[in-house]
PDB file of C-alpha atoms in Angstrom:
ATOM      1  CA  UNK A   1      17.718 -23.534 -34.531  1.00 54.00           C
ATOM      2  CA  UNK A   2      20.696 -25.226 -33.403  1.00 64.00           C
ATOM      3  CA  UNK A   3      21.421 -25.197 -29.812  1.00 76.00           C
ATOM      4  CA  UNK A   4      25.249 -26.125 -30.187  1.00 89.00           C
ATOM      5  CA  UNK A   5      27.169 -23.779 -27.247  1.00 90.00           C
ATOM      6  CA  UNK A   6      29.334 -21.431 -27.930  1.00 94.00           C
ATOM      7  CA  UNK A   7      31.202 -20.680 -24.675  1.00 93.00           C
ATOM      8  CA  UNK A   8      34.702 -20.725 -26.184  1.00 94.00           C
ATOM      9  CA  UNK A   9      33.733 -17.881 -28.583  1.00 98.00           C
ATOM     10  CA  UNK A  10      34.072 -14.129 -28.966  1.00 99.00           C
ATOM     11  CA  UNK A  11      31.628 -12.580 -31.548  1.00 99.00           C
ATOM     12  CA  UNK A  12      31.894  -9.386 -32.904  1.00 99.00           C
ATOM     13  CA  UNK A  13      29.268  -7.895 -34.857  1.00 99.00           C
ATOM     14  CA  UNK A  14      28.929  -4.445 -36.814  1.00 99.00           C
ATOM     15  CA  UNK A  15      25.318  -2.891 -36.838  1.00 98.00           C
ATOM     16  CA  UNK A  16      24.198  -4.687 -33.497  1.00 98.00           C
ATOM     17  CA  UNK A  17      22.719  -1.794 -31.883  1.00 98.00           C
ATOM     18  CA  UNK A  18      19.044  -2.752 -33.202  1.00 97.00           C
ATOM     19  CA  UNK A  19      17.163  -5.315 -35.884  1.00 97.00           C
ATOM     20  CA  UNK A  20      18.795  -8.064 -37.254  1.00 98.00           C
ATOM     21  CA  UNK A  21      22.115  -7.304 -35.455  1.00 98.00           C
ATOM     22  CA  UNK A  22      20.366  -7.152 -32.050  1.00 98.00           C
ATOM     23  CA  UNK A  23      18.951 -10.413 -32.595  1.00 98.00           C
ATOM     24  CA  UNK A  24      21.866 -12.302 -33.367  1.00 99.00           C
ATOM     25  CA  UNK A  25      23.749 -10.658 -30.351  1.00 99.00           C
ATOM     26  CA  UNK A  26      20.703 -12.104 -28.139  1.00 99.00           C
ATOM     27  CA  UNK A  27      20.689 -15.584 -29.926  1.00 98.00           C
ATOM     28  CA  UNK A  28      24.901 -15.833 -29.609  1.00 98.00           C
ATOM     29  CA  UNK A  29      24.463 -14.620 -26.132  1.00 98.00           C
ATOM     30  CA  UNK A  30      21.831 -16.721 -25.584  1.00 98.00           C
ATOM     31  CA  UNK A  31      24.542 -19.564 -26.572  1.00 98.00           C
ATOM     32  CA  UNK A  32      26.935 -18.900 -23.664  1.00 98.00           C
ATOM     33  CA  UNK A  33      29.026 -16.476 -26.308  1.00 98.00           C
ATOM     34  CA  UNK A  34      31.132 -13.731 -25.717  1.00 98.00           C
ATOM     35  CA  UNK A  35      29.614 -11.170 -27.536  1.00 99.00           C
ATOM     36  CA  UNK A  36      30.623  -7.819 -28.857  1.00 99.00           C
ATOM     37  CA  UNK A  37      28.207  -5.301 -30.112  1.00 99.00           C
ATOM     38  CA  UNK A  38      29.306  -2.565 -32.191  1.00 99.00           C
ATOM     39  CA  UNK A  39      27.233   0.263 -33.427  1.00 99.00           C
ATOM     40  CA  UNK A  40      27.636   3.809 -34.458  1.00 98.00           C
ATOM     41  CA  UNK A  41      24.618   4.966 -31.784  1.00 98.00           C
ATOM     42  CA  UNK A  42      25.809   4.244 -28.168  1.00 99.00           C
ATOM     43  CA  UNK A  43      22.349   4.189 -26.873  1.00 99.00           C
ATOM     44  CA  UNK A  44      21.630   2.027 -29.351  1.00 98.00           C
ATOM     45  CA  UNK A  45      23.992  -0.473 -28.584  1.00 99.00           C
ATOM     46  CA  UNK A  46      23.687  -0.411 -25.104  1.00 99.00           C
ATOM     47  CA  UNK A  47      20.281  -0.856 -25.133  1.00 98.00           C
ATOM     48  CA  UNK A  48      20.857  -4.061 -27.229  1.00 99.00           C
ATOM     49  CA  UNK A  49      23.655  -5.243 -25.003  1.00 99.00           C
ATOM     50  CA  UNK A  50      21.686  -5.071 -22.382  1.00 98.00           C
ATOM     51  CA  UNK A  51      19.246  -7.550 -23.580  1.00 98.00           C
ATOM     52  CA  UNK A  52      22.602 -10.406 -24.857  1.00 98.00           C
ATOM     53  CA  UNK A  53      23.433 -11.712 -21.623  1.00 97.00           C
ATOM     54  CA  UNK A  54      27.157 -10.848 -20.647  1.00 98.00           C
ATOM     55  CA  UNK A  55      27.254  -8.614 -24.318  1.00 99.00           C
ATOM     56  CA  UNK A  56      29.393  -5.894 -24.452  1.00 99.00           C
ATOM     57  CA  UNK A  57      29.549  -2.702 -26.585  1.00 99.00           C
ATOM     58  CA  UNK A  58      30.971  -0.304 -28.069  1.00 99.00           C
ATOM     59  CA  UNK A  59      30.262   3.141 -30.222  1.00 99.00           C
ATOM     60  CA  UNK A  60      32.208   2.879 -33.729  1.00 99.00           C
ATOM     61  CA  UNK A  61      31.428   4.717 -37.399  1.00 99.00           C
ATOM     62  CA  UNK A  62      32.667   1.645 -38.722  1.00 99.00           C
ATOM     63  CA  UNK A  63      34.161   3.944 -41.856  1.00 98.00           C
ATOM     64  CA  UNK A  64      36.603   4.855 -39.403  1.00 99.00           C
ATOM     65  CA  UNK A  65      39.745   2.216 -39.088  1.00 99.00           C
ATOM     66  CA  UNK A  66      41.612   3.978 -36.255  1.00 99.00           C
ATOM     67  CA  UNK A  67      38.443   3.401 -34.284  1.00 99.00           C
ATOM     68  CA  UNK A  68      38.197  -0.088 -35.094  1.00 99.00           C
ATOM     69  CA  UNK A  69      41.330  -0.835 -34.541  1.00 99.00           C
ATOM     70  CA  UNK A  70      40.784   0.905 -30.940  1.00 99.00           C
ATOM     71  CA  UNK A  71      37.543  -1.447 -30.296  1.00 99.00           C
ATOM     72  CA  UNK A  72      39.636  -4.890 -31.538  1.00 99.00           C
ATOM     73  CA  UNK A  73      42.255  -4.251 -29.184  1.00 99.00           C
ATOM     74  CA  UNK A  74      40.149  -3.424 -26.547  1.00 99.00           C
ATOM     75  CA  UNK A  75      38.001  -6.732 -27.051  1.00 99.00           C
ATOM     76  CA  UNK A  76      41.008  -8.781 -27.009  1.00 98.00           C
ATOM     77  CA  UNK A  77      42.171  -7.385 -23.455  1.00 98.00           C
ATOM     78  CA  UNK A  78      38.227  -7.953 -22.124  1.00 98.00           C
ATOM     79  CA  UNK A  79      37.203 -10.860 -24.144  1.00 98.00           C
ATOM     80  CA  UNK A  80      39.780 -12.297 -25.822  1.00 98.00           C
ATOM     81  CA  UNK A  81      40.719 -12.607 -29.519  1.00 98.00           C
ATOM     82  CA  UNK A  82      37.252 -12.570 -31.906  1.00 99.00           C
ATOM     83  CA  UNK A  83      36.584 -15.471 -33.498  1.00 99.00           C
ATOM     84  CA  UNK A  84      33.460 -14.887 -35.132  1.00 99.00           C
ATOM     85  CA  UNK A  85      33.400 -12.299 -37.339  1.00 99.00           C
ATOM     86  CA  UNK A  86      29.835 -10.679 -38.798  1.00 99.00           C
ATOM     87  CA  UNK A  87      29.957  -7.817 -40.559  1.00 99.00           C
ATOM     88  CA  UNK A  88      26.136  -6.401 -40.377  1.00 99.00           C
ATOM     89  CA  UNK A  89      26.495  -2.398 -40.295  1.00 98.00           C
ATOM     90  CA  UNK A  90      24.336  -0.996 -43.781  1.00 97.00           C
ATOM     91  CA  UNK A  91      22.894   2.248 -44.877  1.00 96.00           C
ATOM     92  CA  UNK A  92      21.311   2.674 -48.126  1.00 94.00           C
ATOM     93  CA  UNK A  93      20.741   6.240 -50.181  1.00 94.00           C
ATOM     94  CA  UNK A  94      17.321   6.096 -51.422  1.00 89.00           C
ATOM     95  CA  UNK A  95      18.198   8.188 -54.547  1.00 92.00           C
ATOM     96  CA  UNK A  96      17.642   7.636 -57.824  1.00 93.00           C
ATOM     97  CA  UNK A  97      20.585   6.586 -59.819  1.00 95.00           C
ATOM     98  CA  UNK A  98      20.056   9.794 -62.273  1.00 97.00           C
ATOM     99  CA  UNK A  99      20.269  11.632 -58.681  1.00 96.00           C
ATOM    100  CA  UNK A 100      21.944   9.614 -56.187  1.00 97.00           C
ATOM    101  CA  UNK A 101      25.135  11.770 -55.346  1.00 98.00           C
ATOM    102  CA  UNK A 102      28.765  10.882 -54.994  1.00 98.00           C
ATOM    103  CA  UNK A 103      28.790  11.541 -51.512  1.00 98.00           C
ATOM    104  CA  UNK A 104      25.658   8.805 -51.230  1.00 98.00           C
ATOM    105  CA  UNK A 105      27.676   6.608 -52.960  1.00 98.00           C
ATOM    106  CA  UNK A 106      30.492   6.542 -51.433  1.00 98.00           C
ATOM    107  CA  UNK A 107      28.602   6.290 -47.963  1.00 98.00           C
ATOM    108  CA  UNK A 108      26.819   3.162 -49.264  1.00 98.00           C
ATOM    109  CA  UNK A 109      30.060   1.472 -50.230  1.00 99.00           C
ATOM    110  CA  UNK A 110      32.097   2.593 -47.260  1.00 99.00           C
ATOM    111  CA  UNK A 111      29.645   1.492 -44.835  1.00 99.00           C
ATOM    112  CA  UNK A 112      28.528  -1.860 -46.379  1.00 98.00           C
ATOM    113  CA  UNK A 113      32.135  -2.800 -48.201  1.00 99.00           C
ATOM    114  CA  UNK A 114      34.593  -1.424 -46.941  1.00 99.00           C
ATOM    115  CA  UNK A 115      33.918  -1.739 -42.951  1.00 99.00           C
ATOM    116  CA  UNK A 116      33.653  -5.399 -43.598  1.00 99.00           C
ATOM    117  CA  UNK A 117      37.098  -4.831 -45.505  1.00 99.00           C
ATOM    118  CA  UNK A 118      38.435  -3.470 -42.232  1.00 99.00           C
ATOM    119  CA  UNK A 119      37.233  -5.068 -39.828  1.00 99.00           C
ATOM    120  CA  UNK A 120      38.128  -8.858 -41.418  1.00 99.00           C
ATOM    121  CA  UNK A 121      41.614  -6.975 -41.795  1.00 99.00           C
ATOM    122  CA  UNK A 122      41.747  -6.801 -37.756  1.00 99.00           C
ATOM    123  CA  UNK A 123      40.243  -9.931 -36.930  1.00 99.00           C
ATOM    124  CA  UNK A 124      42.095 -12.347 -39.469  1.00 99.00           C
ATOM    125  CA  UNK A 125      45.510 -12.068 -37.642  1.00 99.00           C
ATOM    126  CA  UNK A 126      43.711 -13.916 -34.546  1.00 99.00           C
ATOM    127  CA  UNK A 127      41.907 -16.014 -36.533  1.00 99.00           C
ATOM    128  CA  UNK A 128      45.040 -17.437 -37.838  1.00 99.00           C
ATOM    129  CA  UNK A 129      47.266 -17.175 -34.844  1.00 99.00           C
ATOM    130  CA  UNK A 130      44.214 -19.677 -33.294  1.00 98.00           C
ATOM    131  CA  UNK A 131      43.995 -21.967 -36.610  1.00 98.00           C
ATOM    132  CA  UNK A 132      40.087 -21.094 -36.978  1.00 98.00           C
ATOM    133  CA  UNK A 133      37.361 -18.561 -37.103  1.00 99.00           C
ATOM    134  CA  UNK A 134      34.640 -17.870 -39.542  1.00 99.00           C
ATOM    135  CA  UNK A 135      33.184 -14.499 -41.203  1.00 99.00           C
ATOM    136  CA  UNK A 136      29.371 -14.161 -42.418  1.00 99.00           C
ATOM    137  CA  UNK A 137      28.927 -11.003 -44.011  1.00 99.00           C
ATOM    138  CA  UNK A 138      25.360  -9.822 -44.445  1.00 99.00           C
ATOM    139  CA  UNK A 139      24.947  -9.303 -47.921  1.00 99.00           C
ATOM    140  CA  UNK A 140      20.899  -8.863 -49.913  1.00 98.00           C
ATOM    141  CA  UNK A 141      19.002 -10.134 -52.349  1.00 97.00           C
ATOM    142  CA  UNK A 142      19.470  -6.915 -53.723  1.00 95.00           C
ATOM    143  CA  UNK A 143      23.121  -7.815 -55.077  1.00 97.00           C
ATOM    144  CA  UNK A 144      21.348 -10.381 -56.990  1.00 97.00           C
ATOM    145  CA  UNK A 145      18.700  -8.800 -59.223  1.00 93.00           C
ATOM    146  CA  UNK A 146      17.830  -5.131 -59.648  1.00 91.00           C
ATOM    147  CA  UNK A 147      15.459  -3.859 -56.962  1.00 90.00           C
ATOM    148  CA  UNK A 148      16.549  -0.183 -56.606  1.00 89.00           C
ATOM    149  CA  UNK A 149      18.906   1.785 -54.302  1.00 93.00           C
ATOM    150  CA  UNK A 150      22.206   0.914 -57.119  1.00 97.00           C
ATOM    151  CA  UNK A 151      24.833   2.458 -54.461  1.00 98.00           C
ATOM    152  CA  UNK A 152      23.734  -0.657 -52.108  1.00 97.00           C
ATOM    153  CA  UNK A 153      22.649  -3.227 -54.670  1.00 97.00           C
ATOM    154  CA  UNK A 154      26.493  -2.771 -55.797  1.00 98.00           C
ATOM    155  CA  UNK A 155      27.920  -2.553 -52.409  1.00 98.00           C
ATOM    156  CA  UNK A 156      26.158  -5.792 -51.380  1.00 98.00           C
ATOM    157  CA  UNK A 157      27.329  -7.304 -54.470  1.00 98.00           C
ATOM    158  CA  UNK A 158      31.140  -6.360 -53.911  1.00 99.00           C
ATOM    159  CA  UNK A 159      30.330  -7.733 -50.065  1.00 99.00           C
ATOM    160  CA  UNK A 160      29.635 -11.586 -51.651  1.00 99.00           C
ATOM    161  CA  UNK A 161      32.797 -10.992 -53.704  1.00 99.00           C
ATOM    162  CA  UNK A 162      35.155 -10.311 -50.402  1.00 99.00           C
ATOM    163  CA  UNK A 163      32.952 -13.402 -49.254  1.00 99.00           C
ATOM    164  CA  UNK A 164      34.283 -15.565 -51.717  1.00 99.00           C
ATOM    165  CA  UNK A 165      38.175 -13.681 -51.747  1.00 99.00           C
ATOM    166  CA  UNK A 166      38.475 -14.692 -47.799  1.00 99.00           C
ATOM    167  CA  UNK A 167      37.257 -18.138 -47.927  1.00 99.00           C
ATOM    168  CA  UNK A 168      39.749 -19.319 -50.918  1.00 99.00           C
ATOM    169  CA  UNK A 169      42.470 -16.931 -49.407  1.00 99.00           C
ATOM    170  CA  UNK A 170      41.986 -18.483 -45.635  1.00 99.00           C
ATOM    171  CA  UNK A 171      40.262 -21.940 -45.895  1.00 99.00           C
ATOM    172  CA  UNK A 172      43.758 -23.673 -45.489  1.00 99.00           C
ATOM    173  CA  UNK A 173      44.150 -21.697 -42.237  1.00 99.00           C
ATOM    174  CA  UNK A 174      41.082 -22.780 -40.746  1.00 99.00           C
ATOM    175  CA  UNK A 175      38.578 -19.845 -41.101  1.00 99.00           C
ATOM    176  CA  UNK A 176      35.743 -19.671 -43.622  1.00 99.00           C
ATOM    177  CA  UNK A 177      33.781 -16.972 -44.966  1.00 99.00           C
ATOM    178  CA  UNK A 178      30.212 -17.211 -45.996  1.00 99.00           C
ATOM    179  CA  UNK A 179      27.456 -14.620 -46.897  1.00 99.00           C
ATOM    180  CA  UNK A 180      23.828 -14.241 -45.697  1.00 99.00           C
ATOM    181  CA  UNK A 181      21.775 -12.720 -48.593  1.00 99.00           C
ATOM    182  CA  UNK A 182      18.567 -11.809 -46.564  1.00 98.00           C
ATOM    183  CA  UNK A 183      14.815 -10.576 -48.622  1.00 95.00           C
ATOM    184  CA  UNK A 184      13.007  -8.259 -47.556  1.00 91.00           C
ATOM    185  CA  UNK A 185      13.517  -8.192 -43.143  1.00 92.00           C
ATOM    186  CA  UNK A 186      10.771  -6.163 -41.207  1.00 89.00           C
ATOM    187  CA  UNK A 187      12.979  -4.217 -38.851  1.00 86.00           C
ATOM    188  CA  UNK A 188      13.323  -0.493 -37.859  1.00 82.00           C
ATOM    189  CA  UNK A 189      15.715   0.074 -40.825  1.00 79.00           C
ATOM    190  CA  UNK A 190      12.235   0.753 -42.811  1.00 71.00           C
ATOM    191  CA  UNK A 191      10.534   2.942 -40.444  1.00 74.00           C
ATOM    192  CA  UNK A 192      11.575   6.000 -42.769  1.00 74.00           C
ATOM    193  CA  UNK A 193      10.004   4.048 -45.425  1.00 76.00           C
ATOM    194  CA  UNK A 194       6.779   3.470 -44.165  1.00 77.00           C
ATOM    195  CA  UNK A 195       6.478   7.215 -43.098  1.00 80.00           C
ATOM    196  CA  UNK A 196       6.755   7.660 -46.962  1.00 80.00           C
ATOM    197  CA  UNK A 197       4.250   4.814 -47.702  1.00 78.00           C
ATOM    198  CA  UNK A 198       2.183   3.296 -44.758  1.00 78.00           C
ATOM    199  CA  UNK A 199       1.283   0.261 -46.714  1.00 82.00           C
ATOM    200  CA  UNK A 200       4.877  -0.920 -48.144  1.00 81.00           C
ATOM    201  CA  UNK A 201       5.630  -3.528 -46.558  1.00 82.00           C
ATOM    202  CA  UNK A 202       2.292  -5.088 -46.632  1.00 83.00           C
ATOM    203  CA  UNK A 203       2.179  -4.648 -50.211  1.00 81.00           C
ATOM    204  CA  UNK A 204       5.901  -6.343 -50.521  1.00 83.00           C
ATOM    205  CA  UNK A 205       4.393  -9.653 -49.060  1.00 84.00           C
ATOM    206  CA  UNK A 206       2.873 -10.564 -52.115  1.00 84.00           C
ATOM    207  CA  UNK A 207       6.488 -10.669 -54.000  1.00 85.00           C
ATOM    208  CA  UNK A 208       7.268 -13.725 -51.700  1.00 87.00           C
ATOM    209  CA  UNK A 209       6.215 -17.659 -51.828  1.00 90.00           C
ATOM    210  CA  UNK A 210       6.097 -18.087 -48.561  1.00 87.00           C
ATOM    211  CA  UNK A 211       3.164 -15.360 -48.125  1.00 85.00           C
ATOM    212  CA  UNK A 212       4.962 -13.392 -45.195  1.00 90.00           C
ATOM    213  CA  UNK A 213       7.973 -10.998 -44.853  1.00 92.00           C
ATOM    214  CA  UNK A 214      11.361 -11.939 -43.248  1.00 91.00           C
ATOM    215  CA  UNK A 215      11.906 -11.366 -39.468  1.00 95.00           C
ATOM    216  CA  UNK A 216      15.412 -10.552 -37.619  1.00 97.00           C
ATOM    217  CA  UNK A 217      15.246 -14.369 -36.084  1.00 98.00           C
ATOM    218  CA  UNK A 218      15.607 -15.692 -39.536  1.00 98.00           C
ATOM    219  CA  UNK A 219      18.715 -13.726 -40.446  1.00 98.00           C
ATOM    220  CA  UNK A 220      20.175 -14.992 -36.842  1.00 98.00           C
ATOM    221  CA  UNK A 221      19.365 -18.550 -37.129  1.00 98.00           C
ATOM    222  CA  UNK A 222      21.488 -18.642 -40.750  1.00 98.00           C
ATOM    223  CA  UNK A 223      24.436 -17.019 -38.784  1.00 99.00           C
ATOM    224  CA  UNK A 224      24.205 -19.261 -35.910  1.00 98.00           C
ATOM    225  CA  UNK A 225      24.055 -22.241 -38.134  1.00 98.00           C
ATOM    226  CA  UNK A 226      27.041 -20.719 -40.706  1.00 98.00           C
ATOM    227  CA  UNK A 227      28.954 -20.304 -37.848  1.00 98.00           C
ATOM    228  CA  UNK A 228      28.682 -23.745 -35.901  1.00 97.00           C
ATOM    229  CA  UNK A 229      30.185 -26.938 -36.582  1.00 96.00           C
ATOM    230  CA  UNK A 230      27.032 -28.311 -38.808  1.00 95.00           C
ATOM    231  CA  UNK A 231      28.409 -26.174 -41.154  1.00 98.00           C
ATOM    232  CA  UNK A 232      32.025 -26.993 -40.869  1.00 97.00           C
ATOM    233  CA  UNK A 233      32.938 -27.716 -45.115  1.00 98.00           C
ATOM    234  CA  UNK A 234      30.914 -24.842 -45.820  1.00 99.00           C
ATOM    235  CA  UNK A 235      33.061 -22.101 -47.106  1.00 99.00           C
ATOM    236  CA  UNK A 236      32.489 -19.177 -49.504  1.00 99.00           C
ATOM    237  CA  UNK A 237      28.814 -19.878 -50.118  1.00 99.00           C
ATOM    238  CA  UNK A 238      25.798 -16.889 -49.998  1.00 99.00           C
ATOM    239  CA  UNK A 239      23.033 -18.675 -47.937  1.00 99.00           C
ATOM    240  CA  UNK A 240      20.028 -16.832 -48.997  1.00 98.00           C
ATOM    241  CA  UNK A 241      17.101 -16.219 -46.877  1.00 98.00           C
ATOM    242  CA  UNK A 242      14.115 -14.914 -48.384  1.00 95.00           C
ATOM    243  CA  UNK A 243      11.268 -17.057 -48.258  1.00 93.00           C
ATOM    244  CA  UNK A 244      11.874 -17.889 -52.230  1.00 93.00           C
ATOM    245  CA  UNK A 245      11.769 -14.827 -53.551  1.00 92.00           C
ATOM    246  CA  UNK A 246      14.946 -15.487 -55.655  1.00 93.00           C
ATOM    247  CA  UNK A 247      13.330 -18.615 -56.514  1.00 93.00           C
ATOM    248  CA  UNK A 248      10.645 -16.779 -59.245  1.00 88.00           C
ATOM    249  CA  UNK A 249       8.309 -13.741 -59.439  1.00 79.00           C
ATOM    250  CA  UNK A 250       5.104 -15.334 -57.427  1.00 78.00           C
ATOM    251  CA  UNK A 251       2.548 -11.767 -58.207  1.00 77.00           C
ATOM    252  CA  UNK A 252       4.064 -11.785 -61.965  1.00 74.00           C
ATOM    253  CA  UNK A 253       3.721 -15.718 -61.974  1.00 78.00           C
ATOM    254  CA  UNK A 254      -0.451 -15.294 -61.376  1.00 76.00           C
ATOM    255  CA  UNK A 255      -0.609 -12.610 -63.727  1.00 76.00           C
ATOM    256  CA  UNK A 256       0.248 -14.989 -66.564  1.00 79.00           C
ATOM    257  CA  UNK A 257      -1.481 -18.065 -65.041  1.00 76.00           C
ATOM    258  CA  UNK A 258      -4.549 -16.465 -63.209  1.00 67.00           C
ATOM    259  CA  UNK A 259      -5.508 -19.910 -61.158  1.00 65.00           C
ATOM    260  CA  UNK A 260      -1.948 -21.493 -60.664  1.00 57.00           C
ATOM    261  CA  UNK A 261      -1.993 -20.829 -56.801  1.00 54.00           C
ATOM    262  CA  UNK A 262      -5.221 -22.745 -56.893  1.00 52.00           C
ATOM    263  CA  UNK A 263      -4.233 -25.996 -57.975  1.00 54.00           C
TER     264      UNK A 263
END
């Protein structure tokens, strides 16, 4: 992990209030950042601010742009304009697509879409007054290959497209835009989940190379790195993490070759 300070910064990211969001607000805080934690349950996020040193927070439905509007302001007066941008708020409707409801849908796309249309909306008019900033949205290997929940996968998907919209639209002014596409991350996001099916998790390990499951620290360390100065020409790229999953089918892969993870 890079250990580059960030003392001149003000991060603001959506979903912070636990899992992967948390994490990065510890890791940026950790950093010497100014960090801004925005969630849509205030115990939530205090809880997490409480663990970024010198964090921040606030209680936003980030659906709802008068709010957010509210919360930029508000961070500019306390913290100063945002520079870093990361758009990490999701839901996801487990429906079937033969029964997954409008209303489901248009949660799914409001929450993982359009928020992050918002909220770069807001930000951007900083970014360029200072000549820099950078946006990582938090996109999933979902928007890559078909692996259920459709409202999401497609959300997700339109989320790398924005990605790529802001970094050609704003990479002469300084800020870039990149995407985190993230595998399968243990965090409480699948607690309803494993009420359904105790074993899910453990049984999505063998889908992966690597052997083991993502963890919230991976997903930080990407938007840490995206957001330093070792990354500095990249710009409109979707930095997967998922310990090769998008790399080939490693349970389909010993199927056909019954001794190939022998060799």
């Amino acid at each position: 992990m890079t250990t580059e300070r960030r003392q001149d910064e003000c991060v603001l990211i959506t979903g912070a209030g636990s899992g992967i969001g948390a994490v990065m607000a510890q890791r940026f805080a950790a950093l010497g950042a100014r960090v801004v934690i925005v969630d849509i349950d205030a115990d939530a996020a205090e809880r997490a601010a409480s663990q970024a040193t010198g964090a921040i927070w606030f209680q936003a439905d980030v659906t709802d742009r008068g709010r957010l509007a509210e919360v930029f302001r508000e961070v500019r007066d306390r913290r100063g304009p945002v520079s870093v941008l990361i758009n990490n708020a999701m839901t996801c409707a487990d429906a079937d697509f033969l029964d997954l409801t409008v209303e489901e849908w248009k949660r799914d796309v409001s929450v993982c879409l359009t928020a992050a249309f918002h909220t770069a909306q807001l930000a951007l008019p900083d970014m360029l007054a200072a000549g820099h900033g950078s946006i990582v949205n938090i996109s999933s290997v979902n928007a890559l290959q078909y692996l259920g929940n459709v409202s999401y996968s497609a959300a997700k998907a339109g989320l790398i497209s924005l990605t790529r919209s802001l970094a050609v639209r704003f990479g002469a002014d300084g800020i870039r835009a990149n995407a985190i596409v993230p595998g399968t991350i243990v965090t409480p996001a699948w607690d309803h989940r494993i009420a359904q099916d105790p074993h899910v998790l453990e049984d999505s390990r063998r889908w992966y190379p690597s052997t083991r499951l993502g963890r919230p620290e991976d997903v930080a360390d990407a938007a840490v790195f995206l957001t330093g100065s070792q990354s500095g020409w990249i710009n409109g790229e979707s930095l997967i993490v998922d310990g090769g999953l998008m790399a080939g089918n490693v349970a389909m892969a010993a199927q056909i070759v019954p001794d190939e993870r022998s060799r």
